[in-house]
Short mmCIF file of C-alpha atoms in Angstrom, two decimals:
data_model
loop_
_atom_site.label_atom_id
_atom_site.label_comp_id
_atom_site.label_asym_id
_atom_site.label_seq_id
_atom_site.Cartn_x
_atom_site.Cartn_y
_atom_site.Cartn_z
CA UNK A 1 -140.86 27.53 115.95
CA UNK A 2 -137.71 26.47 113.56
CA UNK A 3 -137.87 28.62 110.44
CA UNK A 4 -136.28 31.62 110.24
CA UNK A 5 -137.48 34.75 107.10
CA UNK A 6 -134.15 35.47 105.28
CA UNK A 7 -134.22 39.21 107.14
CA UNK A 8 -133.96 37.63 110.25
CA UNK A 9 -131.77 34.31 109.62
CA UNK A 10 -129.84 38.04 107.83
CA UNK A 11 -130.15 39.91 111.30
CA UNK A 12 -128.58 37.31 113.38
CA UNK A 13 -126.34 36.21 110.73
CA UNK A 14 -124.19 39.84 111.49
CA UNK A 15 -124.26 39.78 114.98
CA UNK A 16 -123.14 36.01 114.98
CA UNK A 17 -120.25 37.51 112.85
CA UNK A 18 -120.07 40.70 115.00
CA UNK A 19 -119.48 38.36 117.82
CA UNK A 20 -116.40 36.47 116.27
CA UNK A 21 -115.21 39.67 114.83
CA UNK A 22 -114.89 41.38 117.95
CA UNK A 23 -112.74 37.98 119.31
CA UNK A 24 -110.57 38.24 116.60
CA UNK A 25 -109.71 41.84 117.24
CA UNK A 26 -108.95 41.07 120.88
CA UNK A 27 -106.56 38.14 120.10
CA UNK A 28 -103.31 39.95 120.90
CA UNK A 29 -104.51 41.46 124.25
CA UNK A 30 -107.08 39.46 125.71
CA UNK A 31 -105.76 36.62 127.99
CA UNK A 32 -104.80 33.26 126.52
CA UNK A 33 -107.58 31.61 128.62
CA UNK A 34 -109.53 32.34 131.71
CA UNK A 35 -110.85 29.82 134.22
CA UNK A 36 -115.05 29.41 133.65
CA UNK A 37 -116.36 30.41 137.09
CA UNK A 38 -118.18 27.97 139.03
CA UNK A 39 -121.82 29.46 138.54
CA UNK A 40 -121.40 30.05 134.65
CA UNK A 41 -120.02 26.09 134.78
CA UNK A 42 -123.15 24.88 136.76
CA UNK A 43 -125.59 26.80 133.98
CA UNK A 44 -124.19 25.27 131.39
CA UNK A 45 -123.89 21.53 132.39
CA UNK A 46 -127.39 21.89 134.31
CA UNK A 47 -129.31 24.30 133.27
CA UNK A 48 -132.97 21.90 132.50
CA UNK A 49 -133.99 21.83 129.36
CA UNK A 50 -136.32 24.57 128.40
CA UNK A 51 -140.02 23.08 127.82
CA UNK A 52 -140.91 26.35 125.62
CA UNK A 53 -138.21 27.85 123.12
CA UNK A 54 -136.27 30.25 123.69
CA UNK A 55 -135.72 33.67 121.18
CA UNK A 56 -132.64 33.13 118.61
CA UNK A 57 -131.30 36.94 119.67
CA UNK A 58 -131.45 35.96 123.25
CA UNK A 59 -129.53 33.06 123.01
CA UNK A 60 -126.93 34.72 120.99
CA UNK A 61 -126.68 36.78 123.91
CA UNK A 62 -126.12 33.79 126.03
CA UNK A 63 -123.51 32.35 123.57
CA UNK A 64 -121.62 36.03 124.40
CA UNK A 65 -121.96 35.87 127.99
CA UNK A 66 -121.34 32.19 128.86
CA UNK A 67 -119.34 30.85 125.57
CA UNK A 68 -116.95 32.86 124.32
CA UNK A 69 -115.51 34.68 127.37
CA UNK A 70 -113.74 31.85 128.33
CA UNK A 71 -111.99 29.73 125.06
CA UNK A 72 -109.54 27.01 124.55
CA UNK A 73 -107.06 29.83 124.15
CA UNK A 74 -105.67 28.07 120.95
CA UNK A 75 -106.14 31.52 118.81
CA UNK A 76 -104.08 33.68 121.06
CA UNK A 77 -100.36 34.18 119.91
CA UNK A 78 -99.42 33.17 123.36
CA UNK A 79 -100.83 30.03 123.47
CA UNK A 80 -97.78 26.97 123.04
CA UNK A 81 -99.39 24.10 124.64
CA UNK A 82 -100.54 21.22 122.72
CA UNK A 83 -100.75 21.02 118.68
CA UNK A 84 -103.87 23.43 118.15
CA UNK A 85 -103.35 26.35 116.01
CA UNK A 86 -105.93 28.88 115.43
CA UNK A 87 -108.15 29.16 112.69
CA UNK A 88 -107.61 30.89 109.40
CA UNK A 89 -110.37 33.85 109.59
CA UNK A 90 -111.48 32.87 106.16
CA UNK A 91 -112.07 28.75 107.59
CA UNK A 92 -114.38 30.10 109.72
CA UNK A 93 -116.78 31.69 107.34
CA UNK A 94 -116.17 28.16 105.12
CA UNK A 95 -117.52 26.20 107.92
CA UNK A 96 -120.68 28.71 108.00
CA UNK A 97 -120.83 28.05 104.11
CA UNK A 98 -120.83 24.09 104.86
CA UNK A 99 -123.17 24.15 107.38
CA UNK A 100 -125.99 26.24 105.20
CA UNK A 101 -125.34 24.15 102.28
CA UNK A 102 -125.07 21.07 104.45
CA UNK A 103 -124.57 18.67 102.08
CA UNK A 104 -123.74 14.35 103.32
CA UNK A 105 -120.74 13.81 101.77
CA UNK A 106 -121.17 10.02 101.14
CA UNK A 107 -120.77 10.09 97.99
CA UNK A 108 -122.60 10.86 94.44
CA UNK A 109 -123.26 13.34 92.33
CA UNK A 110 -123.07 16.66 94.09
CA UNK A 111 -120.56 19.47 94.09
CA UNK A 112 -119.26 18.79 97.76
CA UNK A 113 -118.10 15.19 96.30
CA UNK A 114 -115.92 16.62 94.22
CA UNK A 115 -114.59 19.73 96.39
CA UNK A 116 -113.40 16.66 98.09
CA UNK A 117 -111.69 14.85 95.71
CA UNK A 118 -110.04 18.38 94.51
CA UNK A 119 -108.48 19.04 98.19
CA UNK A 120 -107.77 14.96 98.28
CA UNK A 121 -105.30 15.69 95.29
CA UNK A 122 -103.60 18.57 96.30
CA UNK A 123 -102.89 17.42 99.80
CA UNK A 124 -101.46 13.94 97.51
CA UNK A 125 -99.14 16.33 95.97
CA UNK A 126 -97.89 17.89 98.96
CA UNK A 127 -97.24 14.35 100.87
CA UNK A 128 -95.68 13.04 97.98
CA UNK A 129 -98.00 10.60 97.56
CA UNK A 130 -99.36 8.74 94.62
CA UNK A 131 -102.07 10.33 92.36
CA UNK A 132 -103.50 7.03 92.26
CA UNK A 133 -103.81 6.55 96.09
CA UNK A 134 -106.76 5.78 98.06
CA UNK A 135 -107.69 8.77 100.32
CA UNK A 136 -110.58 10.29 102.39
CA UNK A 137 -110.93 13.33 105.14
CA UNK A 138 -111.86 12.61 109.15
CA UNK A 139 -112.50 14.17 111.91
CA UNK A 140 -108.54 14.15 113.05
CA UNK A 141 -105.39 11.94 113.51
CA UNK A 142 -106.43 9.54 115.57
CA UNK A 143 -109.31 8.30 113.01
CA UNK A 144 -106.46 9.23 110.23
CA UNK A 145 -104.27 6.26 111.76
CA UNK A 146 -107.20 3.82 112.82
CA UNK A 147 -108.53 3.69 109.11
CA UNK A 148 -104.90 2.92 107.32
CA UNK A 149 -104.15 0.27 110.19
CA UNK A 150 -107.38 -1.31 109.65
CA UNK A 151 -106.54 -1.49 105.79
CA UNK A 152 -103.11 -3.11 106.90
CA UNK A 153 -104.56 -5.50 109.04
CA UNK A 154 -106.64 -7.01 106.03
CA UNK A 155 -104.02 -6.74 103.59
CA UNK A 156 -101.30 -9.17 106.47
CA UNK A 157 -104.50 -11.28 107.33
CA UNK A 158 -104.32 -15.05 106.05
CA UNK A 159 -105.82 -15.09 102.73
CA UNK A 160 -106.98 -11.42 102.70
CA UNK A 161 -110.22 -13.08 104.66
CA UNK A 162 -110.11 -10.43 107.48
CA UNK A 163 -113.75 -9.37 107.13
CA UNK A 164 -115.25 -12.44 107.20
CA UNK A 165 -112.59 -14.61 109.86
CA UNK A 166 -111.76 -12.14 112.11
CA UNK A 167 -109.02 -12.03 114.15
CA UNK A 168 -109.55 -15.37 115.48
CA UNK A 169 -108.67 -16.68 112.34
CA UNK A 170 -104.91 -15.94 112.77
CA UNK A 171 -102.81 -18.67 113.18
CA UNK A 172 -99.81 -16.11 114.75
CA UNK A 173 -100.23 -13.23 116.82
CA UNK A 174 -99.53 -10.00 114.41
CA UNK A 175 -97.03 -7.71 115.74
CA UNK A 176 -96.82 -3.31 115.14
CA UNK A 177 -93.92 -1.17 115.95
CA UNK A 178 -93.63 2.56 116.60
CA UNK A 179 -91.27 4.38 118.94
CA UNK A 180 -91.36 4.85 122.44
CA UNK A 181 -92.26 8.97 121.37
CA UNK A 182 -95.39 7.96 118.95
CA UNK A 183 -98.79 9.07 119.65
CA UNK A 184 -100.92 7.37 122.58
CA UNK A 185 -103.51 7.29 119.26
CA UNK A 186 -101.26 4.37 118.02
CA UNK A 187 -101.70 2.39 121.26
CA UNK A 188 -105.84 3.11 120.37
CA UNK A 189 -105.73 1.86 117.01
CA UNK A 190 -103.99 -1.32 117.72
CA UNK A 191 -106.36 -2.14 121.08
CA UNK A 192 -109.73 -0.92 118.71
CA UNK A 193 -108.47 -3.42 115.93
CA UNK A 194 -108.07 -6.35 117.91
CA UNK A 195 -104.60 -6.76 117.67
CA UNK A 196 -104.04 -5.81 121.61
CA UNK A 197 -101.53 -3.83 123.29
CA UNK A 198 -99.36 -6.29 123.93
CA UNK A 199 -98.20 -6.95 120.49
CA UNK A 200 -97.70 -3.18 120.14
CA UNK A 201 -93.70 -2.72 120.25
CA UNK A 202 -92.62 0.47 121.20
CA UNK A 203 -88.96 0.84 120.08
CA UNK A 204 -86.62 2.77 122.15
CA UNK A 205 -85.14 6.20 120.57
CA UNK A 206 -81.85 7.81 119.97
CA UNK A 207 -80.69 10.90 121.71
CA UNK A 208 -82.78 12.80 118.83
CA UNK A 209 -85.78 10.88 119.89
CA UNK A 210 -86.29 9.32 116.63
CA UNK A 211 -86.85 5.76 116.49
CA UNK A 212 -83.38 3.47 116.72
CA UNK A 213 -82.76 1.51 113.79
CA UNK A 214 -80.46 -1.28 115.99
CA UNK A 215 -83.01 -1.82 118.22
CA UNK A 216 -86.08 -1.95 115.56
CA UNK A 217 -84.28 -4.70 113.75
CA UNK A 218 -83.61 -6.81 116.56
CA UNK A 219 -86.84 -6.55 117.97
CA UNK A 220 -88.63 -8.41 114.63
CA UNK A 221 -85.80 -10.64 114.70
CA UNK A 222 -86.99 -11.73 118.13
CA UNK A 223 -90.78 -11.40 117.29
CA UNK A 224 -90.01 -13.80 114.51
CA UNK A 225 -88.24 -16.21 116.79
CA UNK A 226 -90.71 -16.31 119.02
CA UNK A 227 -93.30 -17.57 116.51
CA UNK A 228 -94.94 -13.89 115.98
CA UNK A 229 -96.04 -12.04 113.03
CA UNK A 230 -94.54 -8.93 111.86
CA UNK A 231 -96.62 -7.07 110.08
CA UNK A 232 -96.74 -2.78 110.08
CA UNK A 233 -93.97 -0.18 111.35
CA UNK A 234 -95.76 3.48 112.58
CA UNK A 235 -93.07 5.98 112.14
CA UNK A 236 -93.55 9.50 113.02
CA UNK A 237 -93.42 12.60 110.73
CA UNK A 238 -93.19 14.69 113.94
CA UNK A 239 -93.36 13.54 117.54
CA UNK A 240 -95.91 15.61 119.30
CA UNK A 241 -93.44 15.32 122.79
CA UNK A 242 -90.23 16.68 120.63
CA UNK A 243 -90.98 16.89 116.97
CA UNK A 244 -88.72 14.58 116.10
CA UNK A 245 -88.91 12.78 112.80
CA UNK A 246 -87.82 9.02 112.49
CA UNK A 247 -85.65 7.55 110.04
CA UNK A 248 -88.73 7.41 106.80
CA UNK A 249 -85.89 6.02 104.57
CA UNK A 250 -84.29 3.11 106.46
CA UNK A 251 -87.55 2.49 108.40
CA UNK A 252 -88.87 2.05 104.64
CA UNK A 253 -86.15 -0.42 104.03
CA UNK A 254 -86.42 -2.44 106.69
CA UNK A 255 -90.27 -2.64 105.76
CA UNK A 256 -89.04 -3.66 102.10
CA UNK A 257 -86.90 -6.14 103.44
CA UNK A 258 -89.14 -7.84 106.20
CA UNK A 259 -92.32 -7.35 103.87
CA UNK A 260 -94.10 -4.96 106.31
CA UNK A 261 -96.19 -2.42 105.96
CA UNK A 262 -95.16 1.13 106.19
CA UNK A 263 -97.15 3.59 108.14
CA UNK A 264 -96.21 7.27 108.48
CA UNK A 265 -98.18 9.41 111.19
CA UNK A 266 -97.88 12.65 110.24
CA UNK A 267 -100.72 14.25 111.89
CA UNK A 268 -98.68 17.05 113.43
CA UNK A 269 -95.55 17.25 111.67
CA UNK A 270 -96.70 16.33 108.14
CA UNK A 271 -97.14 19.59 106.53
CA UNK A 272 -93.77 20.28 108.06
CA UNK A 273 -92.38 19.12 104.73
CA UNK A 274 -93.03 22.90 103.17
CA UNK A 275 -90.74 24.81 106.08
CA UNK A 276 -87.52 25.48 104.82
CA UNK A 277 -85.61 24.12 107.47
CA UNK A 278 -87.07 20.85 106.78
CA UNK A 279 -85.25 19.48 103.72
CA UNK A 280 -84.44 16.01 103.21
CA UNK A 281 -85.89 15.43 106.59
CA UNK A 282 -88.82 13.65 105.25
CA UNK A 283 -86.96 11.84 102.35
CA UNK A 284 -88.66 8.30 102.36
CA UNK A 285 -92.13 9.55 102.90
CA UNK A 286 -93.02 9.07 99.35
CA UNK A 287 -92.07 5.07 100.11
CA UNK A 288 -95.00 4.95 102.57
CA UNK A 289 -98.07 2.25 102.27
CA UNK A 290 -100.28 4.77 104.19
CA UNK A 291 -100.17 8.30 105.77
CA UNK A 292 -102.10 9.83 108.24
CA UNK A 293 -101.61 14.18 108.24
CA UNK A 294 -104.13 16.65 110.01
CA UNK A 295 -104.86 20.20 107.70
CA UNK A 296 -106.84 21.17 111.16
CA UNK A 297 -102.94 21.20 113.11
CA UNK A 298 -100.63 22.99 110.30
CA UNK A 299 -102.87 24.21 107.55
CA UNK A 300 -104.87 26.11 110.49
CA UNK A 301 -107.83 25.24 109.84
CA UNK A 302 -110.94 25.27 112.06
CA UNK A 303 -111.54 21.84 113.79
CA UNK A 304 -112.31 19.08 112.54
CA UNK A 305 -110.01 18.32 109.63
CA UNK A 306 -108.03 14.76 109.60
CA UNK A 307 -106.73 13.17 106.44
CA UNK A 308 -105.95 9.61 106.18
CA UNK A 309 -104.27 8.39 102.35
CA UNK A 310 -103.47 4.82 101.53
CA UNK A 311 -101.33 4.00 98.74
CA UNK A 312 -103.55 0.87 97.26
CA UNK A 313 -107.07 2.67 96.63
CA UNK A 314 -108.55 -1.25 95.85
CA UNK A 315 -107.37 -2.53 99.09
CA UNK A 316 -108.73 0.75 101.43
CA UNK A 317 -111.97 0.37 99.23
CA UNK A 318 -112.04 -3.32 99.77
CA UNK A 319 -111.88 -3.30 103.41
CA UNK A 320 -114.89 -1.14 104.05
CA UNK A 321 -116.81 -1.03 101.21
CA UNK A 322 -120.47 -2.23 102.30
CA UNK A 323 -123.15 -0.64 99.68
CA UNK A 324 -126.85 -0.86 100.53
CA UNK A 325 -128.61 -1.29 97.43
CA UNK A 326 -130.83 1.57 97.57
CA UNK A 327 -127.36 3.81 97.91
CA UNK A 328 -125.67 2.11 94.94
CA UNK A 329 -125.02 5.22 91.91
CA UNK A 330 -122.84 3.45 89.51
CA UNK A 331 -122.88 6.63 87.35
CA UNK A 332 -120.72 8.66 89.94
CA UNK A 333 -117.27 8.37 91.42
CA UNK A 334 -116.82 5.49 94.29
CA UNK A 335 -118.53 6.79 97.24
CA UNK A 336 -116.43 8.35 100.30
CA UNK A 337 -118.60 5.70 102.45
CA UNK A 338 -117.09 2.80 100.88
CA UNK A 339 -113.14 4.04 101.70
CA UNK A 340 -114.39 4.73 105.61
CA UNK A 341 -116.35 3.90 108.19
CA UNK A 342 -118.56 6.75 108.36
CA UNK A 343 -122.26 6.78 105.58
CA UNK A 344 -123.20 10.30 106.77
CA UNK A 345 -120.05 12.41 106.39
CA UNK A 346 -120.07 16.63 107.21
CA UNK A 347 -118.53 19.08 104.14
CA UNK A 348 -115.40 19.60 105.94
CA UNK A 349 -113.73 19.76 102.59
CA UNK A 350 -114.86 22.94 101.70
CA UNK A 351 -112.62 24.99 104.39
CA UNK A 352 -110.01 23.42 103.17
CA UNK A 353 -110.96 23.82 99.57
CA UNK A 354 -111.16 27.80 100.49
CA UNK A 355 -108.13 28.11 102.76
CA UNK A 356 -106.09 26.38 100.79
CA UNK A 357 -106.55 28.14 97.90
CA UNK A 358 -106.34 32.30 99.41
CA UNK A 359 -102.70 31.04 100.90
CA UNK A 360 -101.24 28.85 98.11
CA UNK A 361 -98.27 26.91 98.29
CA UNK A 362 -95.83 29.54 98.54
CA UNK A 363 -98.21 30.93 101.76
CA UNK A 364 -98.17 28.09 103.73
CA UNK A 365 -94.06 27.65 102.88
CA UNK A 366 -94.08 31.13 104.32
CA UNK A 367 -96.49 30.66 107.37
CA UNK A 368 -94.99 27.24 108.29
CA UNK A 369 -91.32 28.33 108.00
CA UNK A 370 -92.14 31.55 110.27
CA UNK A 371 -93.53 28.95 112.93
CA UNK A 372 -90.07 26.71 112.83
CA UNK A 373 -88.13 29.91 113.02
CA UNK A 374 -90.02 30.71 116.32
CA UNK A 375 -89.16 27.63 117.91
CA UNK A 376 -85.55 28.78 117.19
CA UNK A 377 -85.85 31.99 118.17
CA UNK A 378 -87.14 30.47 121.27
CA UNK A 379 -84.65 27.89 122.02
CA UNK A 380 -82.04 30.82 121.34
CA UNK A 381 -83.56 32.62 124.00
CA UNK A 382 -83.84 30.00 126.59
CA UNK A 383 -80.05 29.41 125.64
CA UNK A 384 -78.80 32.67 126.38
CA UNK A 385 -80.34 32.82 130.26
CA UNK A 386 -79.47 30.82 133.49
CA UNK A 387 -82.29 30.19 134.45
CA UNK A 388 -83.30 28.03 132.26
CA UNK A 389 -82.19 24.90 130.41
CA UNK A 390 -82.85 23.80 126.91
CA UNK A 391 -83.78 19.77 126.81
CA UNK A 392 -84.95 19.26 123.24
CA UNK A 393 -84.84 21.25 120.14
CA UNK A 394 -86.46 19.15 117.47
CA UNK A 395 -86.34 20.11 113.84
CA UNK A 396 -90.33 21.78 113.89
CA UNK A 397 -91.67 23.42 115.95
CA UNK A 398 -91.71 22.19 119.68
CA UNK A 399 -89.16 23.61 122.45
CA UNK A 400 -88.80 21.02 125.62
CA UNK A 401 -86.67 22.78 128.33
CA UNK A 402 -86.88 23.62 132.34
CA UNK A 403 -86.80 26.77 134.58
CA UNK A 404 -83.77 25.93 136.37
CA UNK A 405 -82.99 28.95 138.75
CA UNK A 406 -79.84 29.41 140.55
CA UNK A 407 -80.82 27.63 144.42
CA UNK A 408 -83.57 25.85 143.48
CA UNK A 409 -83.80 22.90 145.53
CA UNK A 410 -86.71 21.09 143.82
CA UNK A 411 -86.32 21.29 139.94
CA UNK A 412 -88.57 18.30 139.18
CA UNK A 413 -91.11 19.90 141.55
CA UNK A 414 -91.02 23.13 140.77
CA UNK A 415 -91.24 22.33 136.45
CA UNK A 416 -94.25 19.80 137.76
CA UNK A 417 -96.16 23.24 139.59
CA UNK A 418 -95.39 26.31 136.56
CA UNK A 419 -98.07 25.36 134.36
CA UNK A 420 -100.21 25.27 136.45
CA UNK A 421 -99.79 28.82 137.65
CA UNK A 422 -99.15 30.29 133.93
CA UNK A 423 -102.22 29.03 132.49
CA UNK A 424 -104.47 30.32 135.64
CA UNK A 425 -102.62 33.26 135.13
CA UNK A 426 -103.57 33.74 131.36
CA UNK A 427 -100.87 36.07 130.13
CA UNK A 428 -99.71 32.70 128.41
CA UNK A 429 -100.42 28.96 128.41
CA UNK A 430 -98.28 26.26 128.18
CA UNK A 431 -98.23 22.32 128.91
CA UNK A 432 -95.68 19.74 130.51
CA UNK A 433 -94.49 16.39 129.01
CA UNK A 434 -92.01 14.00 130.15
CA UNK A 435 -88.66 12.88 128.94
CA UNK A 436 -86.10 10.79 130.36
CA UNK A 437 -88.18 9.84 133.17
CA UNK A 438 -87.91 14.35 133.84
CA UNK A 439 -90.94 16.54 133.87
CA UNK A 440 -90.25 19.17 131.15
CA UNK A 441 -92.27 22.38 129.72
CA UNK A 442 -93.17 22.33 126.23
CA UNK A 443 -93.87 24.86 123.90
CA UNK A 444 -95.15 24.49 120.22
CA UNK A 445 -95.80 26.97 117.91
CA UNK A 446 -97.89 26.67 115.34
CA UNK A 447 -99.44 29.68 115.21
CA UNK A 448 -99.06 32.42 112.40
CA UNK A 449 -100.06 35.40 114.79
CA UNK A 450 -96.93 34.62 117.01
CA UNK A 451 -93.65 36.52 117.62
CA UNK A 452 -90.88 37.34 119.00
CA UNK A 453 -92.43 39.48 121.99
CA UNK A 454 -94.80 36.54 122.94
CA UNK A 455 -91.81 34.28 123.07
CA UNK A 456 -90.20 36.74 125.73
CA UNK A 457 -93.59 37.13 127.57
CA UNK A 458 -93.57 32.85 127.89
CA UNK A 459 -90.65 32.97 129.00
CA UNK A 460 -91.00 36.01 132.17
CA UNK A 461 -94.72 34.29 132.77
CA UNK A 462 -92.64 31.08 133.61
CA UNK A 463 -90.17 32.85 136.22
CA UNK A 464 -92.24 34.78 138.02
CA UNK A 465 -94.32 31.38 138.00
CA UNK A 466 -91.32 29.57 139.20
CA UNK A 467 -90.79 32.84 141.59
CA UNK A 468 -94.04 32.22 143.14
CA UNK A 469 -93.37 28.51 143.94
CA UNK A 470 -90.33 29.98 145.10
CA UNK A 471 -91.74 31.64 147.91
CA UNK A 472 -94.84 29.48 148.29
#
């Protein structure tokens, strides 16, 4: 009924891999993404249940039929939209490796503890962070953030009693910053940790769309005449709208000054600190109380692969440290479950562990500088026609601009409708955002398989896009 002999676990074992191969191989040719049709959609949110099981080959079959015709798109060299980059080939086989070994990574005494304490280290050295530092893998960003913030919001609490008060036990509301470009995950965090989101102050930008320093200083002035606790700034290491990066240094000295603690979200742009175009941008970084990065954006990695680091390991291990007695192994390390929320935690280290290691240092330099020099190679292009115009230009990897053709009569509409088309259309997907109140295409790259040619077929798929709502 379950088990499997090792021939046959062996059998299906290569045509699983046949399967991905033979994806892989089709990459550069095969649309970005194609719409499910209606009937394979109905099967697979309705099919019932079967009452008898069904044989392993067969539903391999069905995985080929129904699954992977029709992907996220993120491994295609044409795909721009959003921050998902595909997965190193040899993260894939990593996550096969993890999920036969399937080992809990709580904690104790096993190898996958320490595969996770390895890749913990190295990604310490890359941030710039402190050897010493409290740290722990998650699914993504948004749990990356959450856990630092809730570590911040016991370290401001009155008397450090956060656990056992609660919020109620504040005598002042506490008050976080970020910029009117950080994530929505920001928003999350603060509404999840009880500090609501109307004490979540999102700072207007400069015309780089980094967080202004002016108006961050006057706002806790205000806060603090009004009564209100300051307590955390969120800068971003790379806007997802624009890839902008804030001010790390003189956000980090207001912190020092005001006694606040300093939170960099680096879940996209984090790893940006190995391009070469990057340097000195992220010059403060190493000031930060907490960092939240994501290997599964930039280090291409297969999803799920968050990172969250705190700089005081006691304080992150005081704040969710709960130990059953029947768990407690004083002989080992300090379990993962006592830095985190989660007791049952998946082996994600080990793609990492394995990725990280065939591409080195001087790889991902390489890989992550290519992806930067895309985006310029893009924005170059969209310079040099009429028909479009270039909006932002950040300093990684995203490209913000609109197809502006000569007599269009509806710009905002017409930017608002291209997507749309383009990703139906599958010779190349893309997103929208919005800045300055204007709906803008976006394009990131972070994609090693990408080049120049793909940049020139986004760009045609948008016109004749924009042709078609032309006509239409």
């Amino acid at each position: 009924m379950i088990d499997l002999s090792p021939e046959e676990f062996r059998q299906l074992g290569y045509q699983a891999i046949d399967l991905i191969a033979s994806r892989l191989a089709t990459n550069a040719v095969a649309p970005v993404r194609r719409p499910v049709p209606d009937d394979i959609r109905e099967r697979l949110m309705h099919t019932p249940l079967p009452e008898t099981g069904i044989d392993p080959a067969a539903l391999l079959e069905q995985v080929a039929d129904l699954v992977l015709p029709y992907p996220m798109g993120n491994s295609s060299p044409r795909f721009f939209a959003w921050v998902n980059s595909p997965p190193a080939p040899l993260g894939i086989l990593a996550e096969l490796l993890a999920a036969g070994h399937n080992a809990s990574v709580a904690g104790g005494d096993h190898a996958a503890t320490y595969v996770e304490h390895g890749v913990l280290n190295w990604i310490k050295t890359v941030m710039r962070f402190p050897d010493d530092g409290g740290a722990i893998l998650t699914s993504g960003g948004s749990m990356a953030n959450l856990l630092p913030l809730a570590v911040m919001r016991s370290a401001k609490s009155i008397g450090g009693h956060m656990r056992e008060w609660g919020m109620g036990a504040e005598l002042f509301p506490m008050v976080i910053y970020t910029s009117e470009q950080g994530h929505s995950c920001i928003q999350k965090a603060v509404e999840l940790l009880g500090f609501g989101s109307d004490n979540l102050r999102k700072i207007p930008v400069d015309a780089d769309y980094r967080m202004d320093m002016v108006a961050l200083k006057a706002q806790i002035d205000a806060d603090r005449e009004a009564g209100l606790q300051p307590v955390c700034v969120v800068a971003s290491a790379g806007t997802v709208n624009t890839g902008a990066i804030d001010p790390l240094n003189a956000i980090a000295d207001v912190c020092a000054a005001e006694r606040l603690w300093f939170h960099v979200d680096g879940a996209y742009g984090g790893f940006g600190i190995l391009a070469d175009q990057t340097s000195g941008l992220y010059d403060g970084i190493e000031r930060a109380d907490s960092l939240a990065v994501d290997p599964h954006k930039w280090l291409y990695l297969p999803i799920e692969c968050g990172c969250a680091l705190v700089r005081d390991a006691q304080a992150m291990r005081d704040n969710f440290s709960l130990v059953p007695s029947y768990l407690r192994d004083d002989a080992a390390l300090p379990w993962f479950s006592e830095f985190g929320i989660q007791q049952t935690r998946g082996f994600k280290a080990l793609k990492l562990w394995m990725v990280l290691q065939q591409i080195g240092l001087d790889g991902y330099r390489e890989l992550i500088t290519h992806d930067v020099a895309m985006a310029r190679a893009l924005q170059a292009r969209i310079a040099a026609r009429d028909d479009f115009a270039l909006v932002a230009a950040g300093p990684l990897s995203v490209t913000c601009f609109r197809y502006t053709p000569a007599g269009a009569t509806d710009v905002e509409a017409l930017n608002r409708r291209i997507p749309e088309i383009v990703q139906r259309e599958g010779h190349a997907f893309l997103t929208s955002t919005e800045l300055n109140g204007q709906t803008v295409l976006r394009a990131c790259i972070v994609n090693f398989r990408t080049d120049e040619s793909d940049l020139d077929t986004l760009l045609d798929a948008i016109a004749e896009a924009g042709r078609r709502v032309t006509v239409e």
